[in-house]
Coordinates of C-alpha atoms in Angstrom, one line a residue:
X1 CA -1.7 18.7 1.8
X2 CA -0.3 15.4 2.8
X3 CA -3.4 13.3 3.4
X4 CA -7.2 13.4 3.5
X5 CA -8.9 15.4 6.4
X6 CA -9.8 13.3 9.4
X7 CA -13.3 13.5 10.8
X8 CA -13.4 13.1 14.5
X9 CA -16.4 12.0 16.6
X10 CA -16.7 13.1 20.2
X11 CA -14.0 11.6 22.3
X12 CA -14.5 10.0 25.7
X13 CA -12.6 12.8 27.5
X14 CA -14.8 15.4 25.9
X15 CA -17.9 13.6 27.1
X16 CA -16.5 13.6 30.6
X17 CA -15.6 17.2 30.4
X18 CA -19.1 18.1 29.2
X19 CA -20.7 16.2 32.1
X20 CA -18.4 18.0 34.6
X21 CA -19.4 21.4 33.1
X22 CA -23.1 20.5 33.5
X23 CA -22.5 19.5 37.1
X24 CA -23.2 15.9 36.6
X25 CA -19.7 14.8 37.6
X26 CA -17.3 16.2 40.1
X27 CA -14.2 17.6 38.6
X28 CA -11.2 15.4 39.3
X29 CA -8.1 16.9 40.8
X30 CA -5.8 18.4 38.2
X31 CA -2.3 17.0 38.0
X32 CA 0.8 19.2 38.1
X33 CA 3.9 18.9 36.1
X34 CA 5.8 17.5 39.0
X35 CA 3.3 14.7 39.3
X36 CA 2.6 13.8 35.6
X37 CA 4.9 12.7 32.8
X38 CA 3.8 11.5 29.4
X39 CA 4.3 7.8 30.4
X40 CA 1.9 8.5 33.4
X41 CA -0.7 9.7 30.9
X42 CA -0.3 6.7 28.7
X43 CA -0.1 4.1 31.4
X44 CA 0.4 0.4 30.9
X45 CA -2.9 -0.4 29.1
X46 CA -4.7 1.0 26.1
X47 CA -6.7 3.4 28.2
X48 CA -5.1 6.3 30.0
X49 CA -5.5 6.1 33.8
X50 CA -5.9 9.9 33.6
X51 CA -8.7 10.0 30.9
X52 CA -11.0 12.9 31.5
X53 CA -8.5 14.6 33.8
X54 CA -6.8 17.9 33.3
X55 CA -3.0 17.9 33.3
X56 CA -0.7 20.8 33.6
X57 CA 2.8 21.6 32.2
X58 CA 3.5 18.2 30.8
X59 CA 7.0 18.2 29.5
X60 CA 7.9 17.0 26.0
X61 CA 9.8 17.7 22.8
X62 CA 7.9 18.3 19.6
X63 CA 8.7 15.5 17.2
X64 CA 6.2 16.1 14.4
X65 CA 3.3 18.4 13.3
X66 CA 0.1 17.7 11.5
X67 CA -0.7 21.0 9.8
X68 CA -3.6 20.0 7.6
X69 CA -7.2 18.8 7.8
X70 CA -9.6 19.0 10.7
X71 CA -7.4 16.9 13.1
X72 CA -4.4 19.2 13.4
X73 CA -1.9 19.1 16.2
X74 CA 1.5 17.9 17.2
X75 CA 3.3 15.0 18.8
X76 CA 5.4 15.5 21.9
X77 CA 7.8 12.9 23.3
X78 CA 9.5 12.8 26.7
X79 CA 13.3 13.0 26.4
X80 CA 13.7 11.1 29.7
X81 CA 11.8 7.8 29.4
X82 CA 11.0 5.5 32.2
X83 CA 12.0 1.8 32.2
X84 CA 8.6 0.4 31.6
X85 CA 8.4 -1.1 28.1
X86 CA 4.6 -1.0 28.2
X87 CA 4.3 2.8 28.6
X88 CA 4.5 5.0 25.6
X89 CA 6.6 8.1 26.0
X90 CA 4.7 10.2 23.5
X91 CA 1.3 11.7 23.1
X92 CA -0.7 13.7 20.4
X93 CA -1.7 17.2 21.3
X94 CA -5.0 17.8 19.4
X95 CA -5.6 21.4 18.2
X96 CA -8.6 20.8 15.9
X97 CA -8.7 22.9 12.8
X98 CA -6.1 25.3 14.1
X99 CA -2.5 24.9 13.0
X100 CA -0.3 24.7 16.1
X101 CA 2.3 27.4 16.4
X102 CA 5.2 25.1 17.3
X103 CA 8.3 23.8 15.6
X104 CA 9.9 20.4 15.6
X105 CA 12.6 20.4 18.3
X106 CA 10.7 22.8 20.6
X107 CA 10.7 21.8 24.2
X108 CA 7.2 22.5 25.4
X109 CA 5.0 22.3 28.5
X110 CA 1.5 21.3 27.6
X111 CA -1.7 21.7 29.7
X112 CA -5.1 20.3 28.7
X113 CA -7.5 17.4 29.1
X114 CA -6.6 13.8 28.6
X115 CA -9.0 12.2 26.2
X116 CA -9.4 8.8 24.4
X117 CA -10.3 9.4 20.8
X118 CA -11.9 6.5 18.9
X119 CA -11.4 6.7 15.2
X120 CA -14.7 6.2 13.4
X121 CA -16.5 6.5 16.7
X122 CA -16.5 4.2 19.7
X123 CA -19.1 1.9 18.2
X124 CA -16.8 1.1 15.3
X125 CA -14.9 -1.3 17.7
X126 CA -11.4 0.1 17.0
X127 CA -8.8 1.1 19.5
X128 CA -8.5 4.6 20.9
X129 CA -5.7 7.1 20.7
X130 CA -4.7 8.9 23.9
X131 CA -4.5 12.6 23.4
X132 CA -4.3 16.0 25.1
X133 CA -7.2 18.1 23.9
X134 CA -8.2 21.8 24.5
X135 CA -4.5 22.4 24.9
X136 CA -2.4 25.4 25.9
X137 CA 1.4 25.3 25.9
X138 CA 4.5 27.3 26.4
X139 CA 7.8 26.9 24.5
X140 CA 10.8 26.6 26.9
X141 CA 13.5 26.3 24.2
X142 CA 13.9 25.4 20.5
X143 CA 16.3 23.4 18.4
X144 CA 16.5 20.5 20.8
X145 CA 17.6 17.0 19.5
X146 CA 14.8 14.5 18.9
X147 CA 14.6 11.2 20.7
X148 CA 15.9 8.2 18.8
X149 CA 13.3 6.4 16.8
X150 CA 12.3 2.9 17.9
X151 CA 13.2 0.4 15.2
X152 CA 10.6 -2.1 14.0
X153 CA 12.2 -5.3 12.8
X154 CA 11.8 -9.1 13.3
X155 CA 13.6 -8.9 16.7
X156 CA 11.3 -6.2 18.1
X157 CA 7.9 -7.2 16.6
X158 CA 6.5 -10.4 18.0
X159 CA 5.1 -13.1 15.7
X160 CA 1.9 -13.4 17.8
X161 CA -0.6 -10.8 16.7
X162 CA -2.9 -10.0 19.6
X163 CA -3.9 -11.0 23.1
X164 CA -7.3 -12.6 23.4
X165 CA -10.2 -11.5 25.5
X166 CA -12.6 -14.1 24.2
X167 CA -14.2 -11.6 21.9
X168 CA -14.3 -8.8 24.5
X169 CA -12.2 -5.7 24.7
X170 CA -8.5 -5.9 25.4
X171 CA -8.3 -2.3 26.5
X172 CA -7.8 -3.0 30.2
X173 CA -5.3 -5.8 29.7
X174 CA -1.7 -5.0 30.7
X175 CA 0.4 -4.5 27.5
X176 CA 2.9 -7.2 26.7
X177 CA 5.1 -5.6 24.0
X178 CA 7.4 -8.6 23.8
X179 CA 4.4 -11.0 23.4
X180 CA 2.1 -9.5 20.9
X181 CA 2.5 -7.2 17.8
X182 CA -0.6 -5.1 18.7
X183 CA 0.8 -4.6 22.2
X184 CA 4.2 -3.6 20.8
X185 CA 2.6 -1.0 18.6
X186 CA 0.3 0.3 21.3
X187 CA 3.3 0.7 23.6
X188 CA 4.8 3.0 20.9
X189 CA 1.7 5.1 20.4
X190 CA 2.8 8.6 19.2
X191 CA 6.5 7.7 19.6
X192 CA 9.1 8.2 16.8
X193 CA 9.3 4.8 15.1
X194 CA 11.2 3.7 12.0
X195 CA 11.5 0.9 9.5
X196 CA 14.6 0.4 7.4
X197 CA 14.7 -0.9 3.8
X198 CA 11.0 -1.8 4.2
X199 CA 9.3 -4.1 1.7
X200 CA 6.0 -2.9 0.3
X201 CA 3.2 -5.4 0.9
X202 CA 0.2 -3.1 0.1
X203 CA 0.4 -0.8 -3.0
X204 CA -0.1 2.9 -2.7
X205 CA -3.8 3.8 -2.5
X206 CA -5.7 6.7 -3.9
X207 CA -5.4 8.3 -0.4
X208 CA -1.6 8.2 -0.7
X209 CA -1.0 5.5 1.9
X210 CA 0.9 2.2 1.5
X211 CA 1.7 -0.9 3.6
X212 CA 5.1 -2.1 4.5
X213 CA 6.3 -5.0 6.6
X214 CA 8.8 -5.0 9.5
X215 CA 9.1 -8.8 9.0
X216 CA 10.0 -9.4 5.4
X217 CA 10.2 -13.2 5.7
X218 CA 6.8 -13.5 7.3
X219 CA 4.5 -15.6 5.1
X220 CA 6.0 -14.2 2.0
X221 CA 4.2 -14.6 -1.4
X222 CA 6.1 -15.4 -4.6
X223 CA 5.7 -11.8 -5.7
X224 CA 6.9 -10.1 -2.5
X225 CA 3.7 -9.7 -0.5
X226 CA 2.5 -11.1 2.8
X227 CA 0.1 -14.0 2.7
X228 CA -2.9 -14.1 5.0
X229 CA -3.5 -17.9 5.2
X230 CA -5.0 -18.5 8.6
X231 CA -7.2 -16.8 11.3
X232 CA -4.3 -17.6 13.7
X233 CA -1.7 -15.7 11.8
X234 CA -2.6 -12.1 11.0
X235 CA 1.0 -11.0 10.0
X236 CA 1.9 -8.6 12.8
X237 CA 4.8 -7.0 10.8
X238 CA 2.4 -5.0 8.6
X239 CA 2.4 -1.3 9.2
X240 CA 0.7 1.4 7.2
X241 CA 2.7 4.4 6.0
X242 CA 1.3 7.9 5.4
X243 CA 3.2 11.2 5.1
X244 CA 3.3 14.4 7.0
X245 CA 5.6 15.9 4.3
X246 CA 3.7 18.3 2.0
X247 CA 3.3 16.6 -1.4
X248 CA 4.6 19.6 -3.2
X249 CA 7.8 19.2 -1.3
X250 CA 8.0 15.4 -1.5
X251 CA 5.5 13.5 -3.7
X252 CA 4.2 10.3 -2.1
X253 CA 5.8 7.2 -3.6
X254 CA 3.6 5.3 -6.0
X255 CA 4.6 1.8 -5.0
X256 CA 3.6 -1.7 -5.9
X257 CA 3.8 -4.9 -3.9
X258 CA 7.4 -6.1 -3.8
X259 CA 8.9 -2.6 -4.1
X260 CA 11.0 -1.3 -1.2
X261 CA 11.3 2.0 0.7
X262 CA 15.1 2.0 0.7
X263 CA 16.8 3.6 3.7
X264 CA 14.9 5.0 6.7
X265 CA 11.2 5.7 6.9
X266 CA 10.3 7.3 10.3
X267 CA 7.8 9.4 12.2
X268 CA 5.3 9.1 15.0
X269 CA 3.2 5.9 15.2
X270 CA -0.4 6.8 14.9
X271 CA -3.7 4.8 14.7
X272 CA -6.6 5.4 12.3
X273 CA -9.9 3.9 11.3
X274 CA -8.7 2.5 8.0
X275 CA -6.1 0.0 9.0
X276 CA -5.0 0.6 12.5
X277 CA -1.4 1.5 13.3
X278 CA 0.1 4.0 10.8
X279 CA 3.6 5.5 10.7
X280 CA 3.1 9.2 9.9
X281 CA 6.3 9.7 8.1
X282 CA 8.5 12.8 8.5
X283 CA 11.3 10.9 6.7
X284 CA 10.5 8.8 3.7
X285 CA 12.8 6.2 2.2
X286 CA 13.4 6.3 -1.5
X287 CA 11.3 4.1 -3.7
X288 CA 13.1 1.1 -5.1
X289 CA 11.2 -0.4 -8.0
X290 CA 11.3 -4.2 -7.9
X291 CA 10.0 -4.4 -11.4
X292 CA 6.7 -6.2 -10.7
X293 CA 5.0 -7.1 -14.0
X294 CA 1.3 -7.9 -14.7
X295 CA 0.8 -11.5 -15.5
X296 CA -0.7 -13.1 -18.6
X297 CA -2.1 -16.6 -18.8
X298 CA -1.6 -19.0 -21.7
X299 CA -4.2 -19.3 -24.4
X300 CA -6.5 -22.4 -24.3
X301 CA -6.0 -25.1 -26.9
X302 CA -8.7 -25.9 -29.3
X303 CA -9.8 -28.8 -27.2
X304 CA -9.7 -26.9 -23.9
X305 CA -12.7 -25.0 -22.5
X306 CA -11.5 -21.8 -20.8
X307 CA -13.7 -20.3 -18.0
X308 CA -12.8 -17.1 -16.1
X309 CA -14.1 -15.0 -13.3
X310 CA -13.5 -11.3 -13.0
X311 CA -14.9 -8.7 -10.5
X312 CA -15.0 -5.6 -12.6
X313 CA -15.6 -3.3 -9.6
X314 CA -18.9 -1.4 -10.0
X315 CA -18.8 -1.2 -13.8
X316 CA -21.3 1.1 -15.5
X317 CA -21.5 3.2 -18.6
X318 CA -20.6 6.2 -16.4
X319 CA -17.1 4.8 -16.0
X320 CA -14.4 6.3 -18.2
X321 CA -13.6 4.8 -21.6
X322 CA -10.2 4.2 -20.2
X323 CA -11.5 1.7 -17.6
X324 CA -13.5 -0.2 -20.3
X325 CA -10.4 -0.2 -22.5
X326 CA -8.2 -1.5 -19.7
X327 CA -10.7 -4.3 -18.8
X328 CA -11.0 -5.2 -22.4
X329 CA -7.3 -5.2 -22.9
X330 CA -6.9 -7.5 -19.9
X331 CA -9.5 -9.9 -21.2
X332 CA -7.8 -10.2 -24.6
X333 CA -4.1 -9.8 -23.7
X334 CA -3.8 -11.1 -20.1
X335 CA -6.7 -13.7 -20.0
X336 CA -6.3 -14.9 -23.6
X337 CA -10.0 -14.4 -24.4
X338 CA -11.7 -17.0 -22.3
X339 CA -14.6 -18.9 -23.7
X340 CA -16.8 -18.1 -20.8
X341 CA -16.4 -15.2 -18.3
X342 CA -18.4 -14.9 -15.0
X343 CA -18.5 -11.2 -14.2
X344 CA -19.2 -9.7 -10.8
X345 CA -20.2 -6.1 -9.9
X346 CA -21.9 -5.3 -13.2
X347 CA -24.0 -2.2 -12.5
X348 CA -27.2 -1.1 -14.3
X349 CA -27.3 1.2 -17.3
X350 CA -27.0 4.5 -15.3
X351 CA -24.8 3.2 -12.5
X352 CA -25.2 4.8 -9.1
X353 CA -28.1 7.0 -10.1
X354 CA -30.8 5.7 -7.7
X355 CA -33.9 5.4 -9.8
X356 CA -35.9 2.5 -11.2
X357 CA -33.4 1.5 -13.9
X358 CA -32.3 -2.2 -13.5
X359 CA -31.2 -3.2 -17.0
X360 CA -27.5 -3.6 -17.7
X361 CA -27.5 -4.0 -21.5
X362 CA -25.7 -0.7 -22.1
X363 CA -23.0 -1.7 -19.5
X364 CA -22.4 -5.1 -21.1
X365 CA -22.5 -3.7 -24.7
X366 CA -19.9 -1.1 -23.9
X367 CA -17.7 -3.8 -22.4
X368 CA -18.1 -6.3 -25.2
X369 CA -17.6 -3.6 -27.8
X370 CA -14.4 -2.6 -26.1
X371 CA -13.2 -6.3 -26.1
X372 CA -13.9 -6.6 -29.8
X373 CA -12.1 -3.4 -30.5
X374 CA -9.1 -4.7 -28.6
X375 CA -8.9 -7.7 -30.9
X376 CA -11.0 -10.1 -28.9
X377 CA -14.0 -12.2 -29.9
X378 CA -17.5 -10.8 -30.3
X379 CA -18.9 -11.9 -26.9
X380 CA -22.6 -12.5 -26.3
X381 CA -23.9 -12.1 -22.8
X382 CA -26.6 -13.5 -20.5
X383 CA -27.8 -12.1 -17.2
X384 CA -31.0 -11.5 -15.2
X385 CA -32.0 -8.0 -14.0
X386 CA -32.4 -7.9 -10.2
X387 CA -35.3 -6.4 -8.4
X388 CA -34.5 -2.7 -7.9
X389 CA -32.4 -2.0 -4.8
X390 CA -32.6 -5.6 -3.5
X391 CA -29.1 -7.0 -4.2
X392 CA -26.9 -4.7 -2.1
X393 CA -23.8 -2.9 -3.3
X394 CA -23.5 0.7 -4.2
X395 CA -27.0 2.4 -3.7
X396 CA -28.7 2.7 -7.1
X397 CA -26.1 0.6 -8.9
X398 CA -28.1 -2.7 -8.8
X399 CA -24.9 -4.8 -9.2
X400 CA -25.3 -8.3 -10.5
X401 CA -23.4 -11.2 -11.9
X402 CA -23.4 -11.8 -15.6
X403 CA -21.9 -14.2 -18.2
X404 CA -20.0 -13.3 -21.3
X405 CA -19.4 -16.2 -23.8
X406 CA -17.8 -16.6 -27.2
X407 CA -20.4 -18.1 -29.5
X408 CA -17.6 -19.2 -31.9
X409 CA -16.4 -21.6 -29.2
X410 CA -19.4 -22.5 -27.0
X411 CA -23.2 -22.6 -27.6
X412 CA -26.0 -21.5 -25.4
X413 CA -29.6 -22.6 -25.6
X414 CA -32.0 -20.2 -23.9
X415 CA -34.7 -21.7 -21.8
X416 CA -37.5 -19.3 -20.8
X417 CA -38.6 -18.8 -17.2
X418 CA -35.5 -17.3 -15.6
X419 CA -36.3 -14.1 -13.8
X420 CA -35.4 -12.2 -10.7
X421 CA -37.5 -14.3 -8.3
X422 CA -38.1 -17.7 -9.8
X423 CA -35.6 -20.4 -8.7
X424 CA -33.8 -22.5 -11.3
X425 CA -33.8 -26.2 -10.8
X426 CA -31.9 -29.1 -12.4
X427 CA -34.3 -31.4 -14.3
X428 CA -34.0 -34.5 -16.3
X429 CA -35.2 -34.5 -19.9
X430 CA -34.7 -37.1 -22.6
X431 CA -32.2 -38.9 -20.4
X432 CA -30.0 -35.9 -19.8
X433 CA -29.8 -33.2 -17.1
X434 CA -30.7 -29.7 -18.1
X435 CA -32.0 -26.6 -16.3
X436 CA -35.6 -25.5 -15.8
X437 CA -34.5 -22.1 -17.1
X438 CA -31.3 -21.0 -18.8
X439 CA -30.0 -18.9 -17.3
X440 CA -31.7 -18.9 -13.9
X441 CA -31.1 -17.7 -10.4
X442 CA -30.5 -20.2 -7.6
X443 CA -33.0 -20.0 -4.8
X444 CA -33.4 -16.2 -5.1
X445 CA -36.0 -15.8 -2.4
X446 CA -34.0 -17.6 0.2
X447 CA -33.2 -15.3 3.1
X448 CA -29.6 -16.1 2.6
X449 CA -29.6 -13.7 -0.4
X450 CA -31.3 -10.7 1.3
X451 CA -29.6 -7.5 0.2
X452 CA -27.0 -9.6 -1.7
X453 CA -26.4 -10.8 -5.2
X454 CA -28.2 -14.0 -6.3
X455 CA -26.1 -16.7 -8.0
X456 CA -26.8 -17.2 -11.7
X457 CA -26.6 -20.7 -13.2
X458 CA -26.2 -21.4 -16.9
X459 CA -25.7 -24.4 -19.1
X460 CA -23.3 -24.1 -22.0
X461 CA -22.3 -26.7 -24.6
X462 CA -18.7 -27.2 -25.6
X463 CA -17.8 -29.8 -28.3
X464 CA -21.1 -31.4 -27.8
X465 CA -20.8 -31.7 -24.0
X466 CA -22.9 -29.8 -21.5
X467 CA -21.0 -27.7 -18.9
X468 CA -22.9 -26.0 -16.0
X469 CA -21.4 -22.7 -14.7
X470 CA -22.6 -20.9 -11.6
X471 CA -21.6 -17.2 -11.2
X472 CA -21.5 -15.9 -7.6
X473 CA -20.9 -12.8 -5.6
X474 CA -21.5 -13.5 -1.9
X475 CA -22.2 -10.8 0.7
X476 CA -19.3 -8.6 1.7
X477 CA -17.4 -8.5 5.0
X478 CA -18.9 -5.2 5.9
X479 CA -19.7 -5.0 9.6
X480 CA -17.0 -7.4 10.7
X481 CA -14.7 -6.2 13.5
X482 CA -11.2 -5.2 12.4
X483 CA -8.1 -7.4 12.9
X484 CA -6.5 -4.4 14.7
X485 CA -9.6 -3.5 16.8
X486 CA -10.0 -3.7 20.5
X487 CA -12.2 -6.8 20.4
X488 CA -10.1 -9.8 20.2
X489 CA -10.5 -12.1 18.5
X490 CA -12.7 -10.0 16.2
X491 CA -16.2 -11.0 15.5
X492 CA -17.0 -12.0 11.9
X493 CA -20.7 -11.3 11.9
X494 CA -21.0 -11.2 8.1
X495 CA -19.8 -14.8 8.0
X496 CA -23.3 -16.0 9.0
X497 CA -24.9 -14.9 5.8
X498 CA -22.1 -16.3 3.6
X499 CA -22.3 -19.6 5.4
X500 CA -26.0 -19.7 4.5
X501 CA -25.2 -18.7 0.9
X502 CA -22.6 -21.4 0.5
X503 CA -24.9 -24.0 1.9
X504 CA -27.6 -23.0 -0.6
X505 CA -25.2 -23.3 -3.6
X506 CA -23.8 -26.6 -2.3
X507 CA -27.3 -27.9 -2.0
X508 CA -28.2 -26.9 -5.5
X509 CA -25.0 -28.4 -7.0
X510 CA -25.7 -31.7 -5.1
X511 CA -29.2 -31.7 -6.5
X512 CA -27.8 -31.5 -10.0
X513 CA -25.2 -34.2 -9.3
X514 CA -27.9 -36.4 -7.9
X515 CA -29.4 -36.5 -11.4
X516 CA -26.0 -36.9 -13.1
X517 CA -22.9 -37.6 -11.0
X518 CA -20.8 -37.1 -14.0
X519 CA -22.0 -33.6 -14.7
X520 CA -19.3 -31.0 -15.2
X521 CA -20.0 -28.1 -12.9
X522 CA -17.9 -24.9 -12.3
X523 CA -18.8 -22.6 -9.4
X524 CA -16.9 -19.3 -9.8
X525 CA -16.9 -15.8 -8.5
X526 CA -16.2 -13.4 -5.7
X527 CA -17.1 -15.4 -2.6
X528 CA -15.8 -12.7 -0.2
X529 CA -14.2 -15.3 2.0
X530 CA -11.0 -17.2 2.5
X531 CA -10.2 -20.8 1.5
X532 CA -9.9 -21.6 5.2
X533 CA -13.3 -20.1 6.1
X534 CA -16.5 -21.9 7.3
X535 CA -18.2 -20.6 4.1
X536 CA -15.8 -22.5 1.9
X537 CA -16.0 -25.5 4.1
X538 CA -19.8 -25.4 3.6
X539 CA -19.5 -24.9 -0.2
X540 CA -17.2 -27.9 -0.5
X541 CA -19.1 -30.1 2.0
X542 CA -19.7 -33.7 0.9
X543 CA -17.0 -33.6 -1.7
X544 CA -19.3 -32.1 -4.3
X545 CA -16.9 -29.4 -5.2
X546 CA -13.1 -28.8 -5.0
X547 CA -11.7 -25.3 -4.4
X548 CA -8.9 -25.1 -7.0
X549 CA -7.0 -22.3 -5.2
X550 CA -5.9 -24.9 -2.6
X551 CA -4.0 -26.8 -5.3
X552 CA -1.7 -23.8 -6.0
X553 CA 1.6 -23.5 -4.1
X554 CA 0.9 -21.7 -0.8
X555 CA 2.7 -18.5 -1.9
X556 CA 0.4 -18.1 -4.9
X557 CA -2.9 -18.5 -3.1
X558 CA -4.2 -15.0 -3.3
X559 CA -5.9 -12.5 -5.7
X560 CA -6.7 -9.6 -3.5
X561 CA -4.7 -7.4 -1.1
X562 CA -6.3 -5.7 1.9
X563 CA -4.3 -3.7 4.5
X564 CA -1.1 -5.4 3.4
X565 CA -2.5 -8.9 3.6
X566 CA -2.5 -10.9 0.3
X567 CA -5.6 -13.1 0.4
X568 CA -8.0 -15.0 -1.7
X569 CA -11.7 -13.9 -2.0
X570 CA -12.4 -15.1 -5.5
X571 CA -12.6 -18.8 -6.1
X572 CA -13.2 -21.4 -8.8
X573 CA -14.5 -24.7 -7.8
X574 CA -15.2 -27.8 -9.9
X575 CA -17.2 -31.1 -9.6
X576 CA -15.4 -34.4 -9.7
X577 CA -16.1 -35.0 -13.4
X578 CA -13.6 -32.2 -14.2
X579 CA -10.5 -34.2 -13.6
X580 CA -8.1 -32.4 -15.8
X581 CA -8.0 -28.7 -15.0
X582 CA -5.3 -26.1 -15.4
X583 CA -6.1 -23.2 -13.0
X584 CA -4.4 -19.8 -12.8
X585 CA -4.8 -16.6 -10.7
X586 CA -3.7 -13.9 -13.1
X587 CA -2.1 -11.1 -11.0
X588 CA -2.7 -7.9 -12.8
X589 CA -4.5 -5.6 -10.4
X590 CA -4.4 -6.2 -6.7
X591 CA -0.7 -5.7 -6.2
X592 CA -0.5 -2.5 -8.2
X593 CA -1.0 1.2 -7.4
X594 CA -2.6 1.6 -10.8
X595 CA -5.6 -0.8 -11.0
X596 CA -8.5 -1.4 -13.4
X597 CA -10.2 -3.4 -10.5
X598 CA -9.2 -4.3 -7.0
X599 CA -9.5 -8.0 -7.8
X600 CA -7.3 -10.2 -9.8
X601 CA -9.2 -12.4 -12.4
X602 CA -8.9 -16.2 -12.5
X603 CA -8.9 -18.6 -15.4
X604 CA -9.7 -22.3 -15.5
X605 CA -8.9 -24.4 -18.6
X606 CA -10.8 -27.7 -18.7
X607 CA -9.0 -30.4 -20.6
X608 CA -10.8 -33.3 -22.4

């Protein structure tokens, strides 16, 4: 099969039809073929003016067939379009789990009910797809030529991404295909669409989908991606590509960012719940390898302290030895064996098994053993077990942050008292600042950390000098409205908690600096937010911390790729006392189809 099965909630039209069958609504007049063409069904907004109505003998040419999964059907396109750029000339005919008995090139007349299908359910906030459901059809002729595909390129896809409805739905707004990228795509819903020599900006996923751009010069990164650097610029040239071609006939290309689908990639333009507009390819360009290489950072000198952060993506002993070996190889070979590593998404000793186990000693031992076997140092570790099922993440996994450190390079003095619920505080002892517990959690009972990972603070000593490191994993963006959804601009509801978390960490760092303004502090980890976000503004408020990613050239400010947008979620921040720092995002995962984690690690070298 060519993709995963799609699960379809009840569509609006189906609800209306059920209400009519129950006698709750009067049946609307049916429309005849003489009255209705496909562009009449689509209309000039995102919602069909005929939603819920039955249509009869709608003329179209079959352009593509989905013959797998639970969302089978075919696309038909009117060979005689109107002159209204806002109205699509194609529509999907939904046949459910039944494979339609049609062929590409058939001229058909379709009867059925016009519905608006919301991928993921209407509550998900996404846009709908106009369809004809419960269909019947007749084939008038076969072997007909297909309409020419619409070409997506910089001259046809606007730079502006979406109209605004002040956070409300844009469904009833008149489409402006020349004004907004989302309107352009909606005006092409179901129509044959093509990209030519398209650059890959999102690597092939496990579901055999990838992202390309129709605007190759739009916010380009140094390695061929598309940088997401502002809430005002969402990169409208991004389009997802899937395939309607059976994989046995044409394997899906395993592409990395910076590669190219040479030639023509074309098919009907669809919309799904995992990224919005998607070109369902019936013709796939050939993969042109751009030779993207995994980066390696330089080794720290004897006088430099090297600190890294790495999200190891739900690591547990249940993961394969291959994953541990790849992570270990990256620590040694790509990160040059940092002196201290802040890890995120370390699971407990039996991973997603949902029981009372919270310890992670087996997870960390398996990782450190793998690092030693790869030629790296014999790392020690420090972490605090969470309260069972209280820190979010995969159910049963009890993810937490943890530290690895090389005892040959740095020393660690344990101070008792650190546990899952007791807050760590900076204290002054014998004229120097230290921690009330080492390691210890920052303000763990603050509501800001509800169902989220608590930051772990630790004091290390390097060449006789104390260095304070805080490992973080802020709450995820789950629940936020999608960039491509019908509510514009999208609500970022998860941001409220991250803002509170950032404020808590900022307050803690300031309390330490109030005791010693020359203290060397590193705040690192997966903050799940952008450098331009309110959360990062709160974390750096008052000048206590500097976000180092902002010092990189703009085209290098990323370490994660989501839906074709190269972005930064992981950060390393330093206090003012760290004046000489060499910082590097080491690109070895996010841009590749073959990943050990979905995040790129980062390394900071602190110079004396």
